[in-house]
XYZ file of C-alpha atoms in Angstrom:
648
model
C 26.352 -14.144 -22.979
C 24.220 -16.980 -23.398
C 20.834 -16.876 -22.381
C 20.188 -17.967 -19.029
C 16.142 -17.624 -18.537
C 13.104 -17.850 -20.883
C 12.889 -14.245 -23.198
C 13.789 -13.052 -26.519
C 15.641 -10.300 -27.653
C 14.115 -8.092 -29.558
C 15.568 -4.405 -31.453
C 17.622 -2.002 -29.772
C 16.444 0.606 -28.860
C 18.302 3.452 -31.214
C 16.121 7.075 -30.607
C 16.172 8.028 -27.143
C 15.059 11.816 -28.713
C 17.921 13.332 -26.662
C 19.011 16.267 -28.571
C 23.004 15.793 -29.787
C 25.552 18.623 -29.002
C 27.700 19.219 -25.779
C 25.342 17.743 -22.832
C 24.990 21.187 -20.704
C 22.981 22.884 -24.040
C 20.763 19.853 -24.748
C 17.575 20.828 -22.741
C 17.913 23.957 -23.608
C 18.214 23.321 -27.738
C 15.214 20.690 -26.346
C 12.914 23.436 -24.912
C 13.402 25.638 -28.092
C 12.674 23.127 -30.515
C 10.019 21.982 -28.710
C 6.188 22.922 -30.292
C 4.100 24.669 -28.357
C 0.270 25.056 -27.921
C -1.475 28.172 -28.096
C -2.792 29.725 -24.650
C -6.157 29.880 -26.083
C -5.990 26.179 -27.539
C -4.812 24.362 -24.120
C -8.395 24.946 -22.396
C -9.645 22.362 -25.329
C -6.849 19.805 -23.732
C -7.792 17.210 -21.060
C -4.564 15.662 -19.410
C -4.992 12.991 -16.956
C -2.246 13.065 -13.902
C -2.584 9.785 -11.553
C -0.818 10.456 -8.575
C -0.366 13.570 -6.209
C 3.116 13.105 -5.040
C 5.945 15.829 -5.437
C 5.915 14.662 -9.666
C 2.497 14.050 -9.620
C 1.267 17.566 -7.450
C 4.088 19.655 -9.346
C 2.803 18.353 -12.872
C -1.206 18.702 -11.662
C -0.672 22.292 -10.617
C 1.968 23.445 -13.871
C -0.139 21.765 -16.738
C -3.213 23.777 -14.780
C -1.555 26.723 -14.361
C -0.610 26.883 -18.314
C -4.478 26.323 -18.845
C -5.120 22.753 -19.657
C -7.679 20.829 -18.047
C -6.476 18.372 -15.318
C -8.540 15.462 -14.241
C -6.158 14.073 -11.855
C -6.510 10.959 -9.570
C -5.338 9.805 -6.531
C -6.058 6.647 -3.915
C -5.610 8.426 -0.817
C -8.213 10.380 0.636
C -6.525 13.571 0.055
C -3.508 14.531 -1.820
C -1.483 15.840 0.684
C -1.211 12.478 1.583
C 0.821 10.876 -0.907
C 3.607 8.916 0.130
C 6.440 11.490 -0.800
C 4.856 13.017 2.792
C 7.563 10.381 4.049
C 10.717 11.792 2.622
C 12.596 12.859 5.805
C 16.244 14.406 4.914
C 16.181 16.979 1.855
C 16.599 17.557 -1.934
C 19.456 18.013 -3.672
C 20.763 20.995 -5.567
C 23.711 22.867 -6.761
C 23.499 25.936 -5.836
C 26.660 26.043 -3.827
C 25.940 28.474 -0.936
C 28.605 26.588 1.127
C 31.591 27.637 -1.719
C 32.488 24.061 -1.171
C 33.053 23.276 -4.647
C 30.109 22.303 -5.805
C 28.644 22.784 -9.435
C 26.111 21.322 -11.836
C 29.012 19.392 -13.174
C 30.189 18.027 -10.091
C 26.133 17.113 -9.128
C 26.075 15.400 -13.024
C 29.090 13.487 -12.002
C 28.218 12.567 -8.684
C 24.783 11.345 -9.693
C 26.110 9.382 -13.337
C 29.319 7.630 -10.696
C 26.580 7.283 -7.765
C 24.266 5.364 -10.372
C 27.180 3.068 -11.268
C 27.298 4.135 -14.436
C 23.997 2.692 -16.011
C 21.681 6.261 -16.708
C 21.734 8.234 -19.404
C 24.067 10.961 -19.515
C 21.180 13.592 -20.518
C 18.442 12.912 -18.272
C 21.251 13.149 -15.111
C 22.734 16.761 -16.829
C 19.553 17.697 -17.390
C 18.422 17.227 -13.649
C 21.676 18.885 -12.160
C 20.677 21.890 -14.136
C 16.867 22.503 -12.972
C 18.038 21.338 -9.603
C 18.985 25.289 -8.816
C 15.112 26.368 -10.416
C 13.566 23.770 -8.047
C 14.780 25.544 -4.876
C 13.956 28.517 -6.206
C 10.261 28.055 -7.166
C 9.611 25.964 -3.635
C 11.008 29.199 -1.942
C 8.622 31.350 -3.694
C 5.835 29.148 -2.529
C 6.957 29.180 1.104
C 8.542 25.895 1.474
C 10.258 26.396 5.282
C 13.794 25.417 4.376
C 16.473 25.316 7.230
C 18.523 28.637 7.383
C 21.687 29.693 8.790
C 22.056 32.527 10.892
C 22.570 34.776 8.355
C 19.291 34.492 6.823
C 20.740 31.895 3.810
C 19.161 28.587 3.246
C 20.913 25.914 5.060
C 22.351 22.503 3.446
C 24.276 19.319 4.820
C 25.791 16.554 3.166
C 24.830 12.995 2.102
C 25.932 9.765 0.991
C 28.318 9.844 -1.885
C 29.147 12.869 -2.005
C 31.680 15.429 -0.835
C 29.764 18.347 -0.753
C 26.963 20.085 1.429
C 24.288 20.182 -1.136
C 21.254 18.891 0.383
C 18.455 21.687 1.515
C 16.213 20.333 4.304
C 13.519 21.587 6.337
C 14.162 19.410 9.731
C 13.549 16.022 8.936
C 10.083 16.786 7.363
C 11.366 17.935 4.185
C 8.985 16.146 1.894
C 6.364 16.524 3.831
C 6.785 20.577 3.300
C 7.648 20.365 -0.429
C 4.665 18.143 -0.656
C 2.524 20.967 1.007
C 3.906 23.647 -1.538
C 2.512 21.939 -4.491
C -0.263 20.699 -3.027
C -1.261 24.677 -2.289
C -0.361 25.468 -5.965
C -2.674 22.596 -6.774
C -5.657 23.554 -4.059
C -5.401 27.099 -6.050
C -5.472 24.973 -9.417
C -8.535 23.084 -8.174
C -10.525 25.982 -6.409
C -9.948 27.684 -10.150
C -11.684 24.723 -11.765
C -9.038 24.151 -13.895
C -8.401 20.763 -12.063
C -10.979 17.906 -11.701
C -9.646 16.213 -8.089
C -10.755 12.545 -7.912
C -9.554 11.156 -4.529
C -10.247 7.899 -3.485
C -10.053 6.644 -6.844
C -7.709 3.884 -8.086
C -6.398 3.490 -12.007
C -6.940 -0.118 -12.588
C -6.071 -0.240 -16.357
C -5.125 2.053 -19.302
C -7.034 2.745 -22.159
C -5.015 2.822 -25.642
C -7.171 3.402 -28.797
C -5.331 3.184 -32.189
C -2.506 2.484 -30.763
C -2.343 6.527 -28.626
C -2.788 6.442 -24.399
C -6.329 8.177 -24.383
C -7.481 7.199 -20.926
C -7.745 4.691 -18.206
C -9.884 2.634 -16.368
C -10.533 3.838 -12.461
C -12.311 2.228 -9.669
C -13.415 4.410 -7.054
C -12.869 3.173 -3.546
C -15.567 4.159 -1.301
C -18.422 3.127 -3.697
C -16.700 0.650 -5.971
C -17.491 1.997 -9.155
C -15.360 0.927 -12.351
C -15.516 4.044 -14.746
C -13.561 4.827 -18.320
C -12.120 8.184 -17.940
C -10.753 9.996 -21.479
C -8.244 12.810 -22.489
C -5.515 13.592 -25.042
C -3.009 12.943 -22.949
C -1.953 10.046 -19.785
C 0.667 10.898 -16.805
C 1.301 8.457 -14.278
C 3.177 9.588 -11.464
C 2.464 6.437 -8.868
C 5.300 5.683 -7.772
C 7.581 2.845 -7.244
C 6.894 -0.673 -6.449
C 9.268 -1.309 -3.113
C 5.977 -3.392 -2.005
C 6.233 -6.084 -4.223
C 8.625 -7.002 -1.171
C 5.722 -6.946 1.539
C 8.126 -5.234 3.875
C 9.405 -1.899 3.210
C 9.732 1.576 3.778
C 6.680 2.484 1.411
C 3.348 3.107 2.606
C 0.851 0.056 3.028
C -0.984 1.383 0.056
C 1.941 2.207 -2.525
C 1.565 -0.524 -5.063
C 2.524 -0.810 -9.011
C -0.533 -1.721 -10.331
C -0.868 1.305 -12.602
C 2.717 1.189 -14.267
C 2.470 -2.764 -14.796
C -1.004 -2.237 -16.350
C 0.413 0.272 -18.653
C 3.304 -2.274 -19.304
C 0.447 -5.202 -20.250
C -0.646 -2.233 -23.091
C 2.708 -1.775 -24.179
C 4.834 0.130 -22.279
C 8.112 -1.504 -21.903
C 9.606 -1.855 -17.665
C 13.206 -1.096 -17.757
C 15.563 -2.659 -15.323
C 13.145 -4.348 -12.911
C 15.744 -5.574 -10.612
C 17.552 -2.284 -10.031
C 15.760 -1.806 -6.493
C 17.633 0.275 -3.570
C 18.104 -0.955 -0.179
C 18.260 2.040 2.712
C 20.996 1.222 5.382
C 19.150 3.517 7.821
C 15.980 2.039 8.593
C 14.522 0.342 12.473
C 14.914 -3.247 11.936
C 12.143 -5.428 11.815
C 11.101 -6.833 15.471
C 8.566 -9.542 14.491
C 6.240 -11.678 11.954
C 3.506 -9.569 12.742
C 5.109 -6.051 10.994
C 3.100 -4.754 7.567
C 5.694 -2.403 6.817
C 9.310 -1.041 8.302
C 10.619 2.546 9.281
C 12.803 4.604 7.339
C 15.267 6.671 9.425
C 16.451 9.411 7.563
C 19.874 9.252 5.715
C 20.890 12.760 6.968
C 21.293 10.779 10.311
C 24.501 9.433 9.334
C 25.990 13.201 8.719
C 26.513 13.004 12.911
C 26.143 9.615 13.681
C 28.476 6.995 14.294
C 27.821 3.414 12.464
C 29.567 0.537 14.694
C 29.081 -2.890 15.643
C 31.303 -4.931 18.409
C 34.620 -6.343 17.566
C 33.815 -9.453 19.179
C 31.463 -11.783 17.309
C 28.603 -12.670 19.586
C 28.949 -9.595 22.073
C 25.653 -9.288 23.885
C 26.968 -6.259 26.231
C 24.988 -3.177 26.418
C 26.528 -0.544 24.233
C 27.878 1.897 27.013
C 29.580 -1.493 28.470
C 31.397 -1.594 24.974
C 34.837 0.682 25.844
C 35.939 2.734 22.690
C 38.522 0.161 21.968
C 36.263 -2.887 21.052
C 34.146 -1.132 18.768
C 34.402 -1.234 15.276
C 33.395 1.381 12.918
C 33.563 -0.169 10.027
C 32.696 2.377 7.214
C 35.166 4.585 8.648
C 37.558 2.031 8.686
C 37.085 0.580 4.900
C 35.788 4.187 3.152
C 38.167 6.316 5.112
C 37.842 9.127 2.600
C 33.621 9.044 2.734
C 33.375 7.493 5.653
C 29.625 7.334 7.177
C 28.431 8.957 4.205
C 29.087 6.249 1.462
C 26.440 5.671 -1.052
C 23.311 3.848 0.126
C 24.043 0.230 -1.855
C 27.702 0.284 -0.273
C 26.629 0.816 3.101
C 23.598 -1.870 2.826
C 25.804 -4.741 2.226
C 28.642 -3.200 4.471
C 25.879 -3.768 6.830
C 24.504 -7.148 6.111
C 28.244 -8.306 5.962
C 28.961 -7.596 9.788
C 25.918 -8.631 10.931
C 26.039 -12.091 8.594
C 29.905 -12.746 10.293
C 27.993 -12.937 13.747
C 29.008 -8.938 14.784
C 25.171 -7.722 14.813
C 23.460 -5.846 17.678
C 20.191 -6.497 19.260
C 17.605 -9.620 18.652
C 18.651 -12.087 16.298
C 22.071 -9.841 15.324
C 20.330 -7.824 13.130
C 21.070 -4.814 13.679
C 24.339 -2.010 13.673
C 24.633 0.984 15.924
C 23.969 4.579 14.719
C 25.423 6.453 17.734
C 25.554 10.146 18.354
C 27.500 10.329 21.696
C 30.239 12.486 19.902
C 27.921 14.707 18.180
C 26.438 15.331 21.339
C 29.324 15.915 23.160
C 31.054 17.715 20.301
C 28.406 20.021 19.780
C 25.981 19.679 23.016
C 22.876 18.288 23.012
C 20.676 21.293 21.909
C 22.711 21.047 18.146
C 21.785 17.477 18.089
C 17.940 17.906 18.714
C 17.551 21.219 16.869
C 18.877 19.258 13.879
C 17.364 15.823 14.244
C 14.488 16.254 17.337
C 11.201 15.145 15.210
C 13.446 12.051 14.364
C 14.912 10.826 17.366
C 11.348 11.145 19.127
C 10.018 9.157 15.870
C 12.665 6.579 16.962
C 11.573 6.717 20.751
C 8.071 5.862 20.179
C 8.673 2.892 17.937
C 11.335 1.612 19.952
C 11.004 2.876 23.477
C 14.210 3.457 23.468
C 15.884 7.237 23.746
C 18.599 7.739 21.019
C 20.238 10.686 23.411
C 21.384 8.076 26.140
C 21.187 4.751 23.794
C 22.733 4.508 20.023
C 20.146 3.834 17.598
C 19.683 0.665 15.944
C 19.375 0.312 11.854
C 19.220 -2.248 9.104
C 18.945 -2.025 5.845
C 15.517 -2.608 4.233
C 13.593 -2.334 0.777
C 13.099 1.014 -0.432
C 13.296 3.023 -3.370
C 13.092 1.620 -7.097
C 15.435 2.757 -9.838
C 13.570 0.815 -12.102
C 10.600 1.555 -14.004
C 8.800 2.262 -16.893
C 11.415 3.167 -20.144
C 11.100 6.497 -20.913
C 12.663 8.580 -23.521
C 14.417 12.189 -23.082
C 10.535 13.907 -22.861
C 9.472 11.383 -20.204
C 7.274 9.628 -22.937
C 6.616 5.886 -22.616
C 6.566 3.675 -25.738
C 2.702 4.313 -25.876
C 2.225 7.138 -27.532
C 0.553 9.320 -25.492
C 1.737 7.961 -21.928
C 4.265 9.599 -19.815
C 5.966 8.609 -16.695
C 7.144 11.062 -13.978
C 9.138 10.661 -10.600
C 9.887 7.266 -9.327
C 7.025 5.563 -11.987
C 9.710 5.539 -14.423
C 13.486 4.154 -14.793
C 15.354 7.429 -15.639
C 18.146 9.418 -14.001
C 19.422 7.181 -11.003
C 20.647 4.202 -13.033
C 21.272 1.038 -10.165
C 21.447 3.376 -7.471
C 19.858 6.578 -5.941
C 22.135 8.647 -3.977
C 19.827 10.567 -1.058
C 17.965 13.674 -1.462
C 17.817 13.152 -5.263
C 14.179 11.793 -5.374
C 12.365 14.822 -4.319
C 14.989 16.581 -6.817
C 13.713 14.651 -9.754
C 10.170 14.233 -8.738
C 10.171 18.291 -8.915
C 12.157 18.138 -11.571
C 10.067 16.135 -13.771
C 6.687 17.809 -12.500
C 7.646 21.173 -12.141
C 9.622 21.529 -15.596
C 10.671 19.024 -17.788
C 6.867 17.480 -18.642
C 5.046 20.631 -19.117
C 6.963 21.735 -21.655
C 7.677 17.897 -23.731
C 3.696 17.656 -22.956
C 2.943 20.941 -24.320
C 5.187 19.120 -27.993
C 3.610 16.293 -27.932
C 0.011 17.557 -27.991
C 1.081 20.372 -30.163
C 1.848 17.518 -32.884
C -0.457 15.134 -32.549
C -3.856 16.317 -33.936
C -6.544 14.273 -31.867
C -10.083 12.971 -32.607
C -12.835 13.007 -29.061
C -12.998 9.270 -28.036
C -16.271 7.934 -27.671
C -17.494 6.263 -24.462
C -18.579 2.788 -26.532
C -15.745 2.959 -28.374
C -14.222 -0.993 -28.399
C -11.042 -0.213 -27.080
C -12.702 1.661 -24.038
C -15.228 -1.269 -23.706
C -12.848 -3.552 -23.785
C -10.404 -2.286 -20.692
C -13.798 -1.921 -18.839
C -14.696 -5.172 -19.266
C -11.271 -6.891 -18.610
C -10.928 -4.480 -15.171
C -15.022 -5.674 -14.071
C -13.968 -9.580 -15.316
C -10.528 -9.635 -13.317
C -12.266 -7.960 -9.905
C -15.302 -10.844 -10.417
C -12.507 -12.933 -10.720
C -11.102 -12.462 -7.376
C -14.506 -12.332 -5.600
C -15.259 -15.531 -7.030
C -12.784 -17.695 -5.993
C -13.736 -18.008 -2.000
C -10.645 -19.638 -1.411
C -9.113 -20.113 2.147
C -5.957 -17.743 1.814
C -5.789 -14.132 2.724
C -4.040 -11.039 0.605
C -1.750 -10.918 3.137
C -0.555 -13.991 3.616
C 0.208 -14.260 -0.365
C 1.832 -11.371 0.065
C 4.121 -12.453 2.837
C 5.204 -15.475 1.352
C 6.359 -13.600 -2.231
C 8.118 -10.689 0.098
C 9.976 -12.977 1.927
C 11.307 -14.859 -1.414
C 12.154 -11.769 -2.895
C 13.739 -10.638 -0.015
C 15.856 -13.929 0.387
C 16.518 -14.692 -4.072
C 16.546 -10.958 -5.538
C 16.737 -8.947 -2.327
C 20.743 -7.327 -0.883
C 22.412 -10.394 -2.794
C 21.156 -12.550 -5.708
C 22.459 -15.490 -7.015
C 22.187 -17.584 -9.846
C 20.813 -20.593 -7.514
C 18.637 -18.133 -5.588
C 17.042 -16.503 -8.592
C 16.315 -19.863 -10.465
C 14.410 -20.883 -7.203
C 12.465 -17.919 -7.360
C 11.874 -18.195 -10.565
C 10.556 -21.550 -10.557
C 8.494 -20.809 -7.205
C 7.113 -17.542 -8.628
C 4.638 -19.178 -11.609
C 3.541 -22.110 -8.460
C 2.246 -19.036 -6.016
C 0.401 -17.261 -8.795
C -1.427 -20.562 -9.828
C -2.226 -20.978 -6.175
C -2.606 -17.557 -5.439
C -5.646 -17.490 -8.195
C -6.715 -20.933 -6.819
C -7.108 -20.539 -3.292
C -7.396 -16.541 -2.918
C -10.128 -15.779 -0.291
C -11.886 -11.760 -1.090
C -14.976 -11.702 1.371
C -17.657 -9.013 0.581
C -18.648 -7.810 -3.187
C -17.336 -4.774 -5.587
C -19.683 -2.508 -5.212
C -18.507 -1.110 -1.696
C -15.640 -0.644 0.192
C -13.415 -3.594 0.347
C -9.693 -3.197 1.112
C -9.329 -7.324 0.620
C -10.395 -6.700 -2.819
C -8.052 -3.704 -3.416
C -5.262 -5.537 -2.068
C -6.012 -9.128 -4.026
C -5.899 -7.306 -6.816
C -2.307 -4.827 -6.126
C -0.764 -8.616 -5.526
C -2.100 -9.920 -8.989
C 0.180 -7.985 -10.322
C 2.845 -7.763 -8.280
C 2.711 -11.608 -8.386
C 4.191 -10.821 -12.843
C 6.178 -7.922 -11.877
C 8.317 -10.066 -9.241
C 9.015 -12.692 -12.057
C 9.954 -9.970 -14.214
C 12.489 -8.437 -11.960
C 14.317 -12.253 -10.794
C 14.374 -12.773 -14.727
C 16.176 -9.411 -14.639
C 18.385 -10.369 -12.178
C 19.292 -13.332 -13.508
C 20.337 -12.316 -16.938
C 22.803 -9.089 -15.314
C 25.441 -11.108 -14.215
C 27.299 -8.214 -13.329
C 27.386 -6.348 -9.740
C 25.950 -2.792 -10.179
C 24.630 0.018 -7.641
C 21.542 -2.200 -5.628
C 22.112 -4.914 -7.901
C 24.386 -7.504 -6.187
C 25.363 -10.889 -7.741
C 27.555 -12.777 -5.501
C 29.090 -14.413 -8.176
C 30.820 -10.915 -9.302
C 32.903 -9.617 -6.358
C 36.231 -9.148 -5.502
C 37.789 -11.561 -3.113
C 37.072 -8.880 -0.706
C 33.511 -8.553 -1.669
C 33.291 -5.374 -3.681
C 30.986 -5.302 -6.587
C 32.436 -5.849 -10.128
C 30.313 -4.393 -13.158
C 30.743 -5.707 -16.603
C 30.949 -2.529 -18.532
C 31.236 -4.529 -22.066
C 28.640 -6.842 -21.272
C 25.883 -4.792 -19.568
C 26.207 -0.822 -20.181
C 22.469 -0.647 -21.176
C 19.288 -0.139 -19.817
C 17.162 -3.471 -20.163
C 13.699 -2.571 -21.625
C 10.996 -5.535 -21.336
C 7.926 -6.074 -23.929
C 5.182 -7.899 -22.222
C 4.102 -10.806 -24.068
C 1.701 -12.069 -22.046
C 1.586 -13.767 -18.376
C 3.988 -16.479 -18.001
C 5.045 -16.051 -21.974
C 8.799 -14.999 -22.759
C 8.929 -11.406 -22.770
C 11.271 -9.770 -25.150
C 14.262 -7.490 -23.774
C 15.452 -4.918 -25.815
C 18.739 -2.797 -24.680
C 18.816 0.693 -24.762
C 22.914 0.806 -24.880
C 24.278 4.008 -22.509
C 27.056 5.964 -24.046
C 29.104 8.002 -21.622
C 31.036 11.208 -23.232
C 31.580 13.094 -20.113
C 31.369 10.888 -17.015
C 33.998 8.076 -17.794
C 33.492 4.644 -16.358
C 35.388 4.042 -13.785
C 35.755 1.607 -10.602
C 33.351 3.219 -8.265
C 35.913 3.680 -5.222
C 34.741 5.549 -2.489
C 37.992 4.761 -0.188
């Protein structure tokens, strides 16, 4: 492959510290080899957790509970109201209460295929096997999970996949996990053994002799910029689905902590593996921030259609049965509805591209549950889905019991992320990434229900005890508050936020923002192509010189200033978009999210490039708008074969 955009490449990367051996005995040969630190010891630890999400609570309230001392740090005002609060249709696990053939083989499988082949075989094992431990402990802590009538936990089904393995509490199941380790961590706080710093944003990361030993915060209300210190970094922020302007992630979910930690040395894998959700309300004007996820476990009971005849303006109950065409059922007989998110995205954008879209502008399919409510009555239907069909209502003013929904795909989850090895370390020593911060387990595609599975995962059980090895062999020296390196990030954070104020231009945030969203969404959004992601990547460098020249921040630092905290979120997503088009560019393959119309089949299936592109693509920063350096992390597959991903 000849190089097609500016970057090196540098070394492979050869050590992932995945243990060797048959993959369903690695974590546990992991755990046992794994150092530990003396009870008595940990109290002398101070870990710093940014983020209070599922990974971020879970990881808060274990490292507490094993007796290290937390400072942990969060933007919202409290941490019950991270953005995992949003999750709406359940978790994963095989636990196989429906003796429907499910197993943590079949879950490894179904997550390595549903990826499209590009994770790592023993971060996806790994996760099948805690999966079962997760329900468990969120049980014991109260979490309201649906149950059948004989008293066992309830599950349904969801995209690719053939099995009921998805435990749900109505459709508020993250916001209840999020409430069972936020208790654990209210208990963890209230003990003292966590320092809670809420409305407080990590602005850089501190890295002295070469080790994470801090970061730089900037607390919201006030506007203080403060060095905090400790042995040990965890950043569990998040992904970065807002570098698109529109998506499903809260207004305030931004990727300014991971890219920082990239700038100090952490390499980004696979920037341009983002997920589109086929089930969201589809946008109704210029003046929307942000779009509406509709949960996945919809599409268990609800029929996806569009009308036969291009252009059909009808009403949907003046449609007869005849003229409709459902056509998931119709290509994916075998998964039907329930086909992976990425397949039923561009499924989607197909129809409604060949003129067969519903409502304003076309864009738009039908989700419709007349035959679940006549096939099982309406009370079925509303115990199941009720909180989201009045969600719907409210938004749309239109009632999903007498009208089909309407749903188009939109921006968001991220499957790419900081690289991290098999103990969720970063290539700072020192700095881990948990949950959707970092690039493991999902490959180019998530199936549903499988982020709260690995945010839990990763918080809950796989961190505290590589953590726990880490700091048990790495003998570490208090950092002073003058020392250079920590005077340094403080003065680079206070310079870049004078920066901003200073300019006085005549553009908003917002209106930056807008403009890069919309040529993401158009060059490296459901389809890329070579033209489309040269364009962007010429445009890209223009807005960021503008976007520095004619930025307009009213108001000063030290108070509360949203313009300021949003100025500076786009600084950085203004690299990070670069970063993912150059991404884009240089896959020329078609894999999971990752579309390139210039590798289909004639009937516009994706092709993948197994000889070409079976690694994960880990980028050095350089410097901004220098040629970064990619180096591959090749994926060997010894259990899950590549195959065609088929899901006819």
């Amino acid at each position: 492959m000849t190089s097609c955009a500016p970057y090196t490449t540098g070394d492979p990367i050869a050590d992932t510290k995945a243990p060797s051996g048959p993959v369903e005995q690695r974590w546990e040969r992991r755990r046992f080899e794994a150092e530990l630190v003396n009870p008595a010891n940990r109290r002398k630890h101070t870990v710093i957790v940014v983020g209070t999400g599922l990974a971020g609570g879970a990881a808060g309230a274990t490292l507490a509970e094993q007796g290290y001392h937390v400072v942990q740090f969060c933007h919202q005002d409290s941490p019950r109201r991270a953005h995992s609060i949003a999750a709406q249709g359940g978790i994963n696990a095989a636990k196989n209460y429906r003796n429907d053939g499910d197993s943590v083989r079949r879950l490894f499988h179904d997550t390595v295929k549903g990826g499209d082949f590009r994770s790592r075989e023993s971060n996806v094992h790994r996760l099948a096997e805690v999966s079962v431990e997760i329900i468990d402990q969120c049980v014991a802590q109260g979490v309201p999970f649906a149950r059948e009538y004989g008293g066992l936990l309830d599950t349904r089904s969801f995209g690719g996949v053939q099995v009921s393995r998805t435990f749900y509490a109505r459709g508020q199941t993250g916001q209840q996990l999020l409430l069972g380790a936020y208790q654990a961590l209210s208990r963890q706080i209230a003990a003292g053994r966590v320092e809670m710093r809420p409305r407080t944003e990590m602005l850089d990361l501190i890295v002295v002799d070469g080790r994470a030993r801090g970061i730089v915060a900037r607390d919201l209300v006030t506007g203080r910029v403060q060095a905090h210190l400790a042995d040990a970094v965890v950043l569990a922020t998040g992904g970065y689905g807002n570098v698109f302007h529109l998506s499903t992630n809260a207004k305030n979910s931004n990727a300014t902590a991971i890219w920082r930690a990239h700038r100090r040395g952490a390499y980004f894998a696979n920037p341009c593996f983002t997920q589109i959700h086929p089930t969201c309300i589809p946008r109704s004007g210029d003046h929307q921030s942000k779009l509406t996820l509709m949960s996945e476990s919809l599409r268990n009971d609800g029929r996806i259609w569009v009308p036969w005849a291009k252009g059909d303006t009808r009403l949907p109950a003046a449609i007869p049965e005849h003229e409709r065409d459902y056509y998931l059922e119709r290509s994916y007989p075998a998964f039907g509805n329930l086909v992976p998110r990425d397949i039923a995205s561009r499924a989607a954008k197909k129809v409604c591209d060949a003129g067969h879209g519903a409502g304003p502008g076309g864009q738009g399919v039908y989700l419709d549950f007349a035959d679940a409510i006549r096939r099982t009555g309406r009370a079925a239907v509303e115990e199941k889905y009720g909180n989201l069909f009045e969600m719907y209502e409210r938004i749309t003013a239109e009632d999903p019991y007498e009208v089909p929904m309407r749903i188009y795909p939109a921006i968001h989850y991220t499957m790419g992320g900081l690289w991290v090895d098999y103990d969720l370390s970063t290539t700072v020593p020192g700095l881990f990434a948990i949950g959707e911060a970092n690039f493991s387990d999902h490959g180019a595609n998530r199936l549903g229900a499988s982020a709260l599975m690995q945010g839990l995962a990763d918080g809950y059980f796989i961190l505290p005890a590589t953590l726990n090895d880490h700091l048990a062999r790495t003998p570490q020296e208090p950092v002073p508050a003058d020392h250079p390196a920590v005077v340094e990030a403080l003065a680079e954070t206070e310079d870049r936020l004078n920066l901003l104020l200073a300019v006085d231009g005549d553009r908003t945030p917002d209106s930056f923002h807008r403009e890069l969203g919309e040529l993401l969404w158009e060059e490296c959004g459901m389809a890329r192509t070579d033209t489309g992601l040269r364009k962007a990547l010429g445009r890209i460098p223009e807005l960021r010189e503008e976007f520095w020249r004619r930025i307009k921040v009213p108001g000063t630092g030290e108070q509360f200033n949203q313009s300021l905290e949003k100025a500076n979120r786009l600084s950085d997503h203004l690299e990070l978009a670069e970063l993912m088009c150059l991404d884009a560019l240089h896959r020329t393959e078609s894999c999971g999210g990752h579309f390139r119309e210039e590798s289909r089949t004639p009937d516009g299936e994706a092709v993948r490039d197994d000889d070409a592109f079976a690694y994960a693509a880990a980028w050095e920063f350089t410097g901004t708008g220098r040629a970064p350096v990619l180096h591959k992390e090749h994926l060997s597959f010894e259990e899950v074969h590549p195959t065609r991903r088929s899901y006819a």
